[in-house]
């Protein structure tokens, strides 16, 4: 343990949560990051960039948001991925975060209920471009942001989600503040100010689950906007509530029924939460991934025609059913958020990539099977369990069954480096072509050697 890390750990229980996290973020240095944390953070940065580039081709919500903020104009401080438009940092961060969440392939932490990369990667790249920060600075800011986001998500859930909040939006505003403040080079008090200002702007409900619309990516979008705004205000001397998380009128009191402060303090500065984050192989809600894995296994073993599927039963955790149970999907975004559709697509087509959803959405057999998928809450999985069992009923009554303990892509069931690279290249090439996608990948994989992250961002405006 370095002296800086020891100081963070020693003071963690003696100060409030806001100040503790502010001190951690301000004092974290690149040379204090273990090699595996650096490597994982680079993979997550690349993954987030790939999602943004692909979404800049097909994501309608982000396109509309980009059109609007481009009309606003303003100082040309940061670049909108794929489009190349240069805008004030908060606006560019907002659109990029909507892109990051635009194809349902962003990274996830199961128990924290966070999609961190969708908003943290835009936050560090826009502020890093603005301040010409190095690649090492960018890795450090991203790792700090992931730590804040996952720790807070773990601390406030399941209460935050039970109240109807979208944790990626609520906690994301605070984590974005942390990551952006780090990129802007703020001191401990200023970072703490930024965290308090981010907490004051925390927002995001999941009403889109009950009414399919464009709204879902607005949560990470506004989180990135609010977080970068908070950090930039703090950089100008704008003070915020330095007990914004834990005070009587603070975030914890307002946003959850119970908070586990040990999730914030335990291992801070020594155990980096970025290592707990998983990657998504399927363009679907993370809760759909386990059932999709199981359905793909059934398809691979048995091969199925549409007329061979008389019905499907999926056993999942309670929150998974609530989150992803829609059987009628009027648009592509709602299809990617639906476990019944994802399972039907896996059973009939075998793959659940971004292009597969586009093709599958036009296949009425997939819609028909999806309408026959029954989701059953399994009490033994608990509220937030990611286990799943898929049972396919054939016309003669025979049942084909496959169970999974959790989705592929989690740290205990990881995707290979080749799979992650191919995922990125496939997504990025949709916007910039194969050669540029490879160039971007190579630069991110040596990001600690890059003197100015603007050199990376410049590659994201091509195509």
Short mmCIF file of C-alpha atoms in Angstrom, two decimals:
data_model
loop_
_atom_site.label_atom_id
_atom_site.label_comp_id
_atom_site.label_asym_id
_atom_site.label_seq_id
_atom_site.Cartn_x
_atom_site.Cartn_y
_atom_site.Cartn_z
CA UNK A 1 0.00 0.00 0.00
CA UNK A 2 1.42 3.42 -0.93
CA UNK A 3 1.45 6.27 1.56
CA UNK A 4 -1.30 8.04 -0.40
CA UNK A 5 -3.48 4.95 -0.33
CA UNK A 6 -2.79 4.44 3.36
CA UNK A 7 -3.90 7.99 4.09
CA UNK A 8 -7.16 7.45 2.25
CA UNK A 9 -7.88 4.25 4.13
CA UNK A 10 -6.95 5.75 7.50
CA UNK A 11 -9.29 8.72 7.14
CA UNK A 12 -12.18 6.90 5.48
CA UNK A 13 -14.10 6.28 8.70
CA UNK A 14 -13.29 9.68 10.22
CA UNK A 15 -14.93 11.87 7.62
CA UNK A 16 -18.22 12.02 5.77
CA UNK A 17 -18.77 9.99 2.64
CA UNK A 18 -18.63 13.02 0.33
CA UNK A 19 -15.32 14.24 1.68
CA UNK A 20 -13.92 10.71 1.78
CA UNK A 21 -14.66 10.16 -1.90
CA UNK A 22 -13.46 13.66 -2.78
CA UNK A 23 -10.13 13.01 -1.09
CA UNK A 24 -9.78 9.64 -2.77
CA UNK A 25 -10.41 11.07 -6.23
CA UNK A 26 -8.16 14.09 -5.80
CA UNK A 27 -5.25 12.11 -4.40
CA UNK A 28 -5.35 9.11 -6.72
CA UNK A 29 -2.32 8.89 -9.00
CA UNK A 30 -1.66 6.77 -12.05
CA UNK A 31 1.38 5.11 -10.49
CA UNK A 32 -0.85 3.92 -7.62
CA UNK A 33 -3.02 1.90 -9.99
CA UNK A 34 -2.19 -1.82 -10.16
CA UNK A 35 -1.33 -3.09 -13.63
CA UNK A 36 -4.53 -5.12 -13.84
CA UNK A 37 -6.60 -2.01 -13.07
CA UNK A 38 -4.87 -0.08 -15.86
CA UNK A 39 -5.45 -2.95 -18.28
CA UNK A 40 -9.12 -3.35 -17.36
CA UNK A 41 -9.77 0.39 -17.53
CA UNK A 42 -8.34 0.56 -21.04
CA UNK A 43 -10.58 -2.29 -22.14
CA UNK A 44 -13.58 -0.44 -20.74
CA UNK A 45 -12.59 2.81 -22.43
CA UNK A 46 -12.28 0.99 -25.76
CA UNK A 47 -15.59 -0.78 -25.20
CA UNK A 48 -17.33 2.51 -24.48
CA UNK A 49 -15.88 4.17 -27.56
CA UNK A 50 -17.05 1.28 -29.73
CA UNK A 51 -20.59 1.63 -28.43
CA UNK A 52 -20.58 5.37 -29.13
CA UNK A 53 -19.31 4.95 -32.68
CA UNK A 54 -21.89 2.31 -33.58
CA UNK A 55 -24.70 4.30 -31.98
CA UNK A 56 -23.71 7.38 -34.00
CA UNK A 57 -24.85 5.42 -37.06
CA UNK A 58 -28.18 4.02 -35.84
CA UNK A 59 -29.30 5.50 -32.49
CA UNK A 60 -32.28 7.78 -33.05
CA UNK A 61 -32.52 9.33 -29.54
CA UNK A 62 -28.91 10.50 -29.67
CA UNK A 63 -29.38 11.77 -33.23
CA UNK A 64 -32.27 13.97 -32.13
CA UNK A 65 -30.35 15.22 -29.10
CA UNK A 66 -27.32 15.98 -31.27
CA UNK A 67 -29.44 17.91 -33.74
CA UNK A 68 -30.85 20.03 -30.92
CA UNK A 69 -27.60 20.86 -29.12
CA UNK A 70 -25.86 21.53 -32.45
CA UNK A 71 -28.51 24.21 -33.00
CA UNK A 72 -27.58 25.68 -29.62
CA UNK A 73 -23.95 25.99 -30.71
CA UNK A 74 -21.45 27.52 -28.31
CA UNK A 75 -17.76 27.25 -27.52
CA UNK A 76 -16.03 24.47 -29.48
CA UNK A 77 -14.55 22.66 -26.49
CA UNK A 78 -15.20 18.96 -27.07
CA UNK A 79 -16.11 16.57 -29.87
CA UNK A 80 -19.30 14.58 -30.40
CA UNK A 81 -18.25 11.04 -31.28
CA UNK A 82 -19.00 9.97 -34.84
CA UNK A 83 -20.59 13.26 -35.82
CA UNK A 84 -17.47 15.39 -35.34
CA UNK A 85 -19.41 18.42 -34.09
CA UNK A 86 -17.55 20.47 -31.48
CA UNK A 87 -19.63 21.83 -28.62
CA UNK A 88 -19.35 23.02 -25.01
CA UNK A 89 -18.15 20.17 -22.82
CA UNK A 90 -21.47 19.40 -21.06
CA UNK A 91 -23.40 19.20 -24.34
CA UNK A 92 -20.80 16.99 -26.01
CA UNK A 93 -20.67 14.76 -22.91
CA UNK A 94 -24.47 14.45 -22.91
CA UNK A 95 -24.74 13.34 -26.53
CA UNK A 96 -21.77 10.99 -26.22
CA UNK A 97 -23.31 9.38 -23.14
CA UNK A 98 -26.60 8.92 -24.99
CA UNK A 99 -24.55 7.26 -27.73
CA UNK A 100 -22.79 5.14 -25.13
CA UNK A 101 -26.14 3.80 -23.96
CA UNK A 102 -27.64 3.75 -27.42
CA UNK A 103 -27.03 0.15 -28.53
CA UNK A 104 -27.47 -1.73 -25.22
CA UNK A 105 -23.88 -2.97 -25.25
CA UNK A 106 -22.44 -0.80 -22.46
CA UNK A 107 -20.62 -2.34 -19.52
CA UNK A 108 -22.52 -3.20 -16.34
CA UNK A 109 -22.15 -3.98 -12.64
CA UNK A 110 -24.87 -6.41 -11.60
CA UNK A 111 -25.29 -5.62 -7.91
CA UNK A 112 -24.67 -1.88 -8.19
CA UNK A 113 -27.19 -1.70 -11.07
CA UNK A 114 -24.91 0.68 -12.96
CA UNK A 115 -23.93 1.09 -16.62
CA UNK A 116 -20.88 3.14 -15.76
CA UNK A 117 -19.02 3.30 -19.06
CA UNK A 118 -21.93 4.85 -20.94
CA UNK A 119 -21.40 8.14 -19.09
CA UNK A 120 -17.92 7.95 -17.55
CA UNK A 121 -16.06 7.45 -20.82
CA UNK A 122 -17.75 10.54 -22.35
CA UNK A 123 -17.04 12.50 -19.16
CA UNK A 124 -13.31 11.79 -19.15
CA UNK A 125 -12.84 12.15 -22.90
CA UNK A 126 -14.66 15.47 -23.25
CA UNK A 127 -12.97 17.09 -20.25
CA UNK A 128 -9.67 15.45 -21.22
CA UNK A 129 -9.91 16.88 -24.72
CA UNK A 130 -10.82 20.29 -23.29
CA UNK A 131 -7.83 20.35 -20.93
CA UNK A 132 -5.44 18.33 -23.15
CA UNK A 133 -4.91 15.69 -20.49
CA UNK A 134 -2.63 12.73 -21.05
CA UNK A 135 -3.71 9.16 -21.61
CA UNK A 136 -2.44 8.24 -18.14
CA UNK A 137 -4.52 11.06 -16.64
CA UNK A 138 -7.55 9.76 -18.53
CA UNK A 139 -7.10 6.21 -17.27
CA UNK A 140 -6.75 7.51 -13.72
CA UNK A 141 -9.88 9.67 -13.96
CA UNK A 142 -11.88 6.80 -15.43
CA UNK A 143 -10.75 4.37 -12.72
CA UNK A 144 -11.69 6.92 -10.06
CA UNK A 145 -15.09 7.45 -11.65
CA UNK A 146 -15.81 3.72 -11.77
CA UNK A 147 -14.89 3.41 -8.11
CA UNK A 148 -17.25 6.20 -7.09
CA UNK A 149 -20.08 4.92 -9.27
CA UNK A 150 -19.94 1.27 -8.26
CA UNK A 151 -19.43 2.01 -4.57
CA UNK A 152 -22.37 4.40 -4.47
CA UNK A 153 -24.54 2.01 -6.48
CA UNK A 154 -23.79 -0.79 -4.05
CA UNK A 155 -24.39 1.52 -1.09
CA UNK A 156 -27.86 2.71 -2.14
CA UNK A 157 -29.31 -0.42 -3.75
CA UNK A 158 -31.69 -2.16 -3.76
CA UNK A 159 -33.50 0.81 -2.20
CA UNK A 160 -32.67 3.22 -5.01
CA UNK A 161 -34.07 0.86 -7.65
CA UNK A 162 -37.10 -0.09 -5.56
CA UNK A 163 -38.13 3.58 -5.52
CA UNK A 164 -38.17 3.55 -9.31
CA UNK A 165 -34.87 5.32 -9.90
CA UNK A 166 -32.48 4.54 -12.74
CA UNK A 167 -29.25 4.16 -10.79
CA UNK A 168 -27.15 4.85 -13.87
CA UNK A 169 -28.73 8.29 -13.90
CA UNK A 170 -28.88 9.05 -10.19
CA UNK A 171 -25.46 7.80 -9.11
CA UNK A 172 -24.05 8.60 -12.54
CA UNK A 173 -24.31 12.35 -12.04
CA UNK A 174 -22.10 12.05 -8.96
CA UNK A 175 -19.61 9.68 -10.56
CA UNK A 176 -19.38 11.88 -13.65
CA UNK A 177 -18.62 14.82 -11.35
CA UNK A 178 -15.78 12.83 -9.81
CA UNK A 179 -14.26 11.71 -13.11
CA UNK A 180 -14.55 15.15 -14.71
CA UNK A 181 -13.16 16.89 -11.64
CA UNK A 182 -10.14 14.58 -11.75
CA UNK A 183 -9.56 15.42 -15.43
CA UNK A 184 -9.81 19.12 -14.65
CA UNK A 185 -7.11 18.77 -11.99
CA UNK A 186 -9.20 20.00 -9.06
CA UNK A 187 -7.97 19.86 -5.46
CA UNK A 188 -9.68 17.93 -2.66
CA UNK A 189 -12.10 20.68 -1.66
CA UNK A 190 -13.03 21.40 -5.26
CA UNK A 191 -13.61 17.71 -6.03
CA UNK A 192 -15.81 17.49 -2.95
CA UNK A 193 -17.68 20.58 -4.12
CA UNK A 194 -18.19 18.91 -7.48
CA UNK A 195 -19.52 15.73 -5.86
CA UNK A 196 -22.00 17.77 -3.85
CA UNK A 197 -23.09 19.67 -6.94
CA UNK A 198 -23.46 16.41 -8.82
CA UNK A 199 -25.59 14.99 -5.99
CA UNK A 200 -27.86 18.05 -6.15
CA UNK A 201 -28.51 17.34 -9.85
CA UNK A 202 -29.06 13.60 -9.46
CA UNK A 203 -32.03 12.40 -11.50
CA UNK A 204 -33.48 9.53 -13.49
CA UNK A 205 -36.61 7.39 -13.21
CA UNK A 206 -37.50 4.28 -15.18
CA UNK A 207 -40.91 5.33 -16.48
CA UNK A 208 -39.78 4.28 -19.97
CA UNK A 209 -40.28 0.67 -18.89
CA UNK A 210 -44.03 1.26 -18.87
CA UNK A 211 -44.13 3.28 -22.08
CA UNK A 212 -41.58 2.50 -24.82
CA UNK A 213 -40.08 5.75 -26.04
CA UNK A 214 -36.74 7.48 -26.63
CA UNK A 215 -36.12 8.42 -22.99
CA UNK A 216 -33.86 5.64 -21.64
CA UNK A 217 -30.50 6.99 -22.88
CA UNK A 218 -31.37 10.44 -21.56
CA UNK A 219 -30.53 9.20 -18.03
CA UNK A 220 -26.81 8.62 -18.70
CA UNK A 221 -26.86 11.63 -21.04
CA UNK A 222 -28.03 14.02 -18.36
CA UNK A 223 -25.77 12.36 -15.79
CA UNK A 224 -22.76 13.20 -17.97
CA UNK A 225 -24.08 16.70 -18.62
CA UNK A 226 -24.74 17.38 -14.95
CA UNK A 227 -21.48 15.84 -13.80
CA UNK A 228 -19.26 17.73 -16.21
CA UNK A 229 -21.17 20.93 -15.44
CA UNK A 230 -20.66 20.36 -11.71
CA UNK A 231 -16.91 19.86 -12.15
CA UNK A 232 -16.54 22.88 -14.42
CA UNK A 233 -18.46 25.06 -11.96
CA UNK A 234 -16.23 23.83 -9.13
CA UNK A 235 -13.17 24.66 -11.23
CA UNK A 236 -14.37 28.29 -11.27
CA UNK A 237 -14.69 28.45 -7.49
CA UNK A 238 -18.40 27.58 -7.35
CA UNK A 239 -18.84 25.80 -4.01
CA UNK A 240 -21.16 22.90 -3.34
CA UNK A 241 -22.51 21.02 -0.31
CA UNK A 242 -19.51 19.11 1.01
CA UNK A 243 -21.81 16.73 2.86
CA UNK A 244 -24.09 16.38 -0.13
CA UNK A 245 -24.28 12.60 0.18
CA UNK A 246 -24.66 12.00 3.89
CA UNK A 247 -26.30 15.11 5.39
CA UNK A 248 -29.87 15.15 6.66
CA UNK A 249 -31.05 16.71 3.39
CA UNK A 250 -28.52 14.82 1.27
CA UNK A 251 -28.56 12.21 -1.47
CA UNK A 252 -28.80 9.16 0.77
CA UNK A 253 -31.84 10.45 2.64
CA UNK A 254 -33.61 11.42 -0.56
CA UNK A 255 -32.81 8.50 -2.83
CA UNK A 256 -32.88 5.27 -0.82
CA UNK A 257 -34.52 3.62 2.15
CA UNK A 258 -31.24 2.33 3.48
CA UNK A 259 -27.56 2.92 2.79
CA UNK A 260 -24.60 0.60 3.38
CA UNK A 261 -21.74 2.99 4.10
CA UNK A 262 -19.26 0.11 4.33
CA UNK A 263 -19.60 -0.27 0.55
CA UNK A 264 -18.05 3.19 0.23
CA UNK A 265 -15.30 2.92 2.81
CA UNK A 266 -14.17 -0.72 2.63
CA UNK A 267 -11.00 -1.12 0.57
CA UNK A 268 -11.11 2.42 -0.80
CA UNK A 269 -7.81 3.08 -2.53
CA UNK A 270 -6.71 -0.55 -2.47
CA UNK A 271 -9.57 -2.56 -3.98
CA UNK A 272 -10.62 -0.97 -7.26
CA UNK A 273 -14.23 -1.56 -8.28
CA UNK A 274 -13.42 -1.37 -11.98
CA UNK A 275 -12.32 -4.99 -11.62
CA UNK A 276 -15.92 -6.02 -10.79
CA UNK A 277 -17.45 -4.56 -13.97
CA UNK A 278 -18.65 -6.89 -16.72
CA UNK A 279 -18.83 -6.59 -20.51
CA UNK A 280 -21.94 -7.29 -22.58
CA UNK A 281 -21.72 -9.67 -25.55
CA UNK A 282 -25.38 -9.21 -26.53
CA UNK A 283 -27.13 -5.98 -27.60
CA UNK A 284 -29.68 -6.40 -24.82
CA UNK A 285 -30.63 -5.41 -21.30
CA UNK A 286 -28.13 -7.03 -18.95
CA UNK A 287 -30.95 -8.90 -17.21
CA UNK A 288 -31.73 -10.58 -20.54
CA UNK A 289 -28.18 -11.88 -20.99
CA UNK A 290 -28.44 -15.00 -18.81
CA UNK A 291 -31.64 -16.16 -20.50
CA UNK A 292 -30.13 -15.36 -23.91
CA UNK A 293 -27.04 -17.43 -23.07
CA UNK A 294 -29.30 -20.32 -22.07
CA UNK A 295 -31.48 -19.98 -25.19
CA UNK A 296 -28.42 -19.88 -27.44
CA UNK A 297 -27.18 -23.09 -25.81
CA UNK A 298 -30.52 -24.79 -26.52
CA UNK A 299 -30.42 -23.56 -30.11
CA UNK A 300 -26.83 -24.79 -30.58
CA UNK A 301 -27.65 -28.24 -29.22
CA UNK A 302 -31.02 -28.86 -30.82
CA UNK A 303 -31.59 -26.39 -33.66
CA UNK A 304 -35.14 -25.07 -33.78
CA UNK A 305 -37.60 -23.93 -36.42
CA UNK A 306 -40.34 -21.45 -35.52
CA UNK A 307 -43.03 -24.15 -35.73
CA UNK A 308 -41.11 -26.25 -33.19
CA UNK A 309 -41.49 -23.68 -30.40
CA UNK A 310 -44.89 -24.08 -28.76
CA UNK A 311 -43.97 -22.02 -25.72
CA UNK A 312 -41.10 -20.78 -23.59
CA UNK A 313 -40.78 -20.35 -19.83
CA UNK A 314 -37.94 -18.34 -18.30
CA UNK A 315 -37.20 -18.39 -14.57
CA UNK A 316 -35.43 -15.23 -13.41
CA UNK A 317 -34.95 -13.00 -10.39
CA UNK A 318 -37.80 -10.69 -9.37
CA UNK A 319 -36.15 -7.46 -10.54
CA UNK A 320 -35.14 -9.07 -13.84
CA UNK A 321 -38.79 -9.82 -14.59
CA UNK A 322 -39.80 -6.28 -13.66
CA UNK A 323 -37.01 -4.73 -15.68
CA UNK A 324 -37.14 -6.69 -18.90
CA UNK A 325 -40.47 -8.47 -19.12
CA UNK A 326 -42.14 -6.69 -22.04
CA UNK A 327 -43.42 -9.09 -24.73
CA UNK A 328 -44.81 -6.46 -27.13
CA UNK A 329 -41.94 -4.39 -28.56
CA UNK A 330 -43.00 -1.55 -30.86
CA UNK A 331 -39.48 -0.35 -31.64
CA UNK A 332 -35.90 -1.63 -31.78
CA UNK A 333 -34.88 -0.04 -28.47
CA UNK A 334 -37.70 -1.79 -26.61
CA UNK A 335 -36.79 -5.06 -28.35
CA UNK A 336 -33.22 -4.81 -27.07
CA UNK A 337 -34.60 -4.23 -23.57
CA UNK A 338 -36.93 -7.24 -23.67
CA UNK A 339 -35.97 -10.67 -22.35
CA UNK A 340 -38.82 -12.38 -24.26
CA UNK A 341 -37.66 -10.86 -27.54
CA UNK A 342 -34.00 -11.61 -26.84
CA UNK A 343 -34.78 -15.23 -25.99
CA UNK A 344 -36.94 -15.62 -29.09
CA UNK A 345 -34.20 -14.12 -31.24
CA UNK A 346 -31.62 -16.49 -29.74
CA UNK A 347 -33.82 -19.54 -30.26
CA UNK A 348 -34.65 -18.77 -33.88
CA UNK A 349 -31.50 -16.99 -35.13
CA UNK A 350 -28.79 -18.12 -32.69
CA UNK A 351 -27.09 -14.71 -32.32
CA UNK A 352 -27.95 -11.49 -30.46
CA UNK A 353 -25.53 -8.92 -31.81
CA UNK A 354 -26.52 -5.43 -32.86
CA UNK A 355 -27.12 -6.42 -36.48
CA UNK A 356 -29.02 -9.51 -35.39
CA UNK A 357 -31.52 -7.37 -33.48
CA UNK A 358 -32.02 -5.17 -36.51
CA UNK A 359 -32.73 -8.19 -38.71
CA UNK A 360 -34.72 -10.01 -36.05
CA UNK A 361 -37.00 -7.05 -35.46
CA UNK A 362 -38.24 -7.47 -39.03
CA UNK A 363 -38.93 -11.19 -38.49
CA UNK A 364 -42.54 -11.76 -37.43
CA UNK A 365 -41.71 -15.29 -36.25
CA UNK A 366 -39.43 -13.77 -33.61
CA UNK A 367 -42.24 -11.47 -32.46
CA UNK A 368 -44.67 -14.40 -32.33
CA UNK A 369 -42.36 -16.53 -30.20
CA UNK A 370 -41.60 -13.54 -27.97
CA UNK A 371 -45.31 -13.15 -27.23
CA UNK A 372 -45.33 -16.78 -26.04
CA UNK A 373 -42.41 -16.34 -23.62
CA UNK A 374 -43.50 -16.45 -19.98
CA UNK A 375 -41.23 -14.92 -17.35
CA UNK A 376 -41.53 -16.49 -13.91
CA UNK A 377 -39.95 -14.86 -10.82
CA UNK A 378 -37.83 -17.43 -8.99
CA UNK A 379 -37.75 -16.62 -5.23
CA UNK A 380 -34.54 -18.55 -4.64
CA UNK A 381 -32.68 -16.12 -6.92
CA UNK A 382 -33.52 -13.14 -4.71
CA UNK A 383 -34.47 -9.66 -5.83
CA UNK A 384 -31.42 -8.97 -8.02
CA UNK A 385 -30.16 -12.45 -8.89
CA UNK A 386 -28.78 -12.99 -12.40
CA UNK A 387 -29.35 -16.75 -12.59
CA UNK A 388 -31.78 -18.05 -15.20
CA UNK A 389 -33.43 -21.22 -16.48
CA UNK A 390 -34.95 -21.39 -19.96
CA UNK A 391 -37.50 -24.09 -20.74
CA UNK A 392 -38.61 -24.53 -24.37
CA UNK A 393 -41.83 -26.47 -24.82
CA UNK A 394 -42.11 -28.39 -28.09
CA UNK A 395 -45.44 -29.21 -29.80
CA UNK A 396 -45.38 -32.79 -28.46
CA UNK A 397 -44.96 -31.55 -24.89
CA UNK A 398 -41.25 -32.28 -24.67
CA UNK A 399 -39.31 -29.64 -22.70
CA UNK A 400 -35.75 -28.57 -23.52
CA UNK A 401 -34.06 -26.97 -20.51
CA UNK A 402 -30.84 -25.08 -19.90
CA UNK A 403 -29.73 -23.23 -16.74
CA UNK A 404 -27.03 -20.60 -16.20
CA UNK A 405 -25.62 -19.23 -12.95
CA UNK A 406 -24.99 -15.81 -14.47
CA UNK A 407 -24.38 -14.10 -17.79
CA UNK A 408 -21.25 -14.34 -19.89
CA UNK A 409 -19.01 -11.30 -19.69
CA UNK A 410 -18.94 -11.06 -15.90
CA UNK A 411 -15.49 -11.17 -14.25
CA UNK A 412 -16.14 -14.77 -13.11
CA UNK A 413 -17.30 -15.77 -16.61
CA UNK A 414 -15.27 -13.42 -18.80
CA UNK A 415 -15.18 -12.76 -22.51
CA UNK A 416 -11.79 -13.42 -24.05
CA UNK A 417 -9.50 -10.61 -25.19
CA UNK A 418 -10.18 -11.68 -28.76
CA UNK A 419 -13.94 -11.50 -28.21
CA UNK A 420 -13.63 -8.01 -26.73
CA UNK A 421 -11.41 -6.86 -29.57
CA UNK A 422 -13.75 -8.27 -32.20
CA UNK A 423 -16.72 -6.64 -30.47
CA UNK A 424 -15.01 -3.26 -30.64
CA UNK A 425 -13.82 -3.62 -34.23
CA UNK A 426 -17.26 -4.68 -35.40
CA UNK A 427 -18.96 -1.74 -33.73
CA UNK A 428 -16.39 0.95 -34.50
CA UNK A 429 -16.07 -0.02 -38.16
CA UNK A 430 -19.75 0.79 -38.65
CA UNK A 431 -18.77 4.47 -38.44
CA UNK A 432 -15.07 4.79 -39.22
CA UNK A 433 -14.22 1.71 -41.30
CA UNK A 434 -11.89 -1.19 -40.57
CA UNK A 435 -8.53 0.61 -40.78
CA UNK A 436 -9.51 3.48 -38.47
CA UNK A 437 -11.18 1.08 -36.04
CA UNK A 438 -7.91 -0.81 -35.76
CA UNK A 439 -5.98 2.44 -35.28
CA UNK A 440 -8.32 3.51 -32.47
CA UNK A 441 -8.06 0.12 -30.79
CA UNK A 442 -4.27 0.18 -30.91
CA UNK A 443 -4.13 3.70 -29.46
CA UNK A 444 -6.43 2.86 -26.56
CA UNK A 445 -4.44 -0.26 -25.75
CA UNK A 446 -1.33 1.96 -25.34
CA UNK A 447 -3.22 4.90 -23.88
CA UNK A 448 -0.82 5.43 -20.98
CA UNK A 449 1.81 6.39 -23.59
CA UNK A 450 -0.40 9.03 -25.28
CA UNK A 451 0.61 12.59 -24.41
CA UNK A 452 -2.67 14.29 -25.27
CA UNK A 453 -6.00 12.42 -25.30
CA UNK A 454 -7.16 14.85 -27.99
CA UNK A 455 -5.13 12.74 -30.42
CA UNK A 456 -7.46 9.82 -29.65
CA UNK A 457 -10.61 11.94 -29.80
CA UNK A 458 -9.61 13.24 -33.23
CA UNK A 459 -9.88 9.69 -34.58
CA UNK A 460 -13.46 9.43 -33.31
CA UNK A 461 -14.64 12.25 -35.54
CA UNK A 462 -13.72 10.46 -38.75
CA UNK A 463 -16.04 8.52 -41.00
#
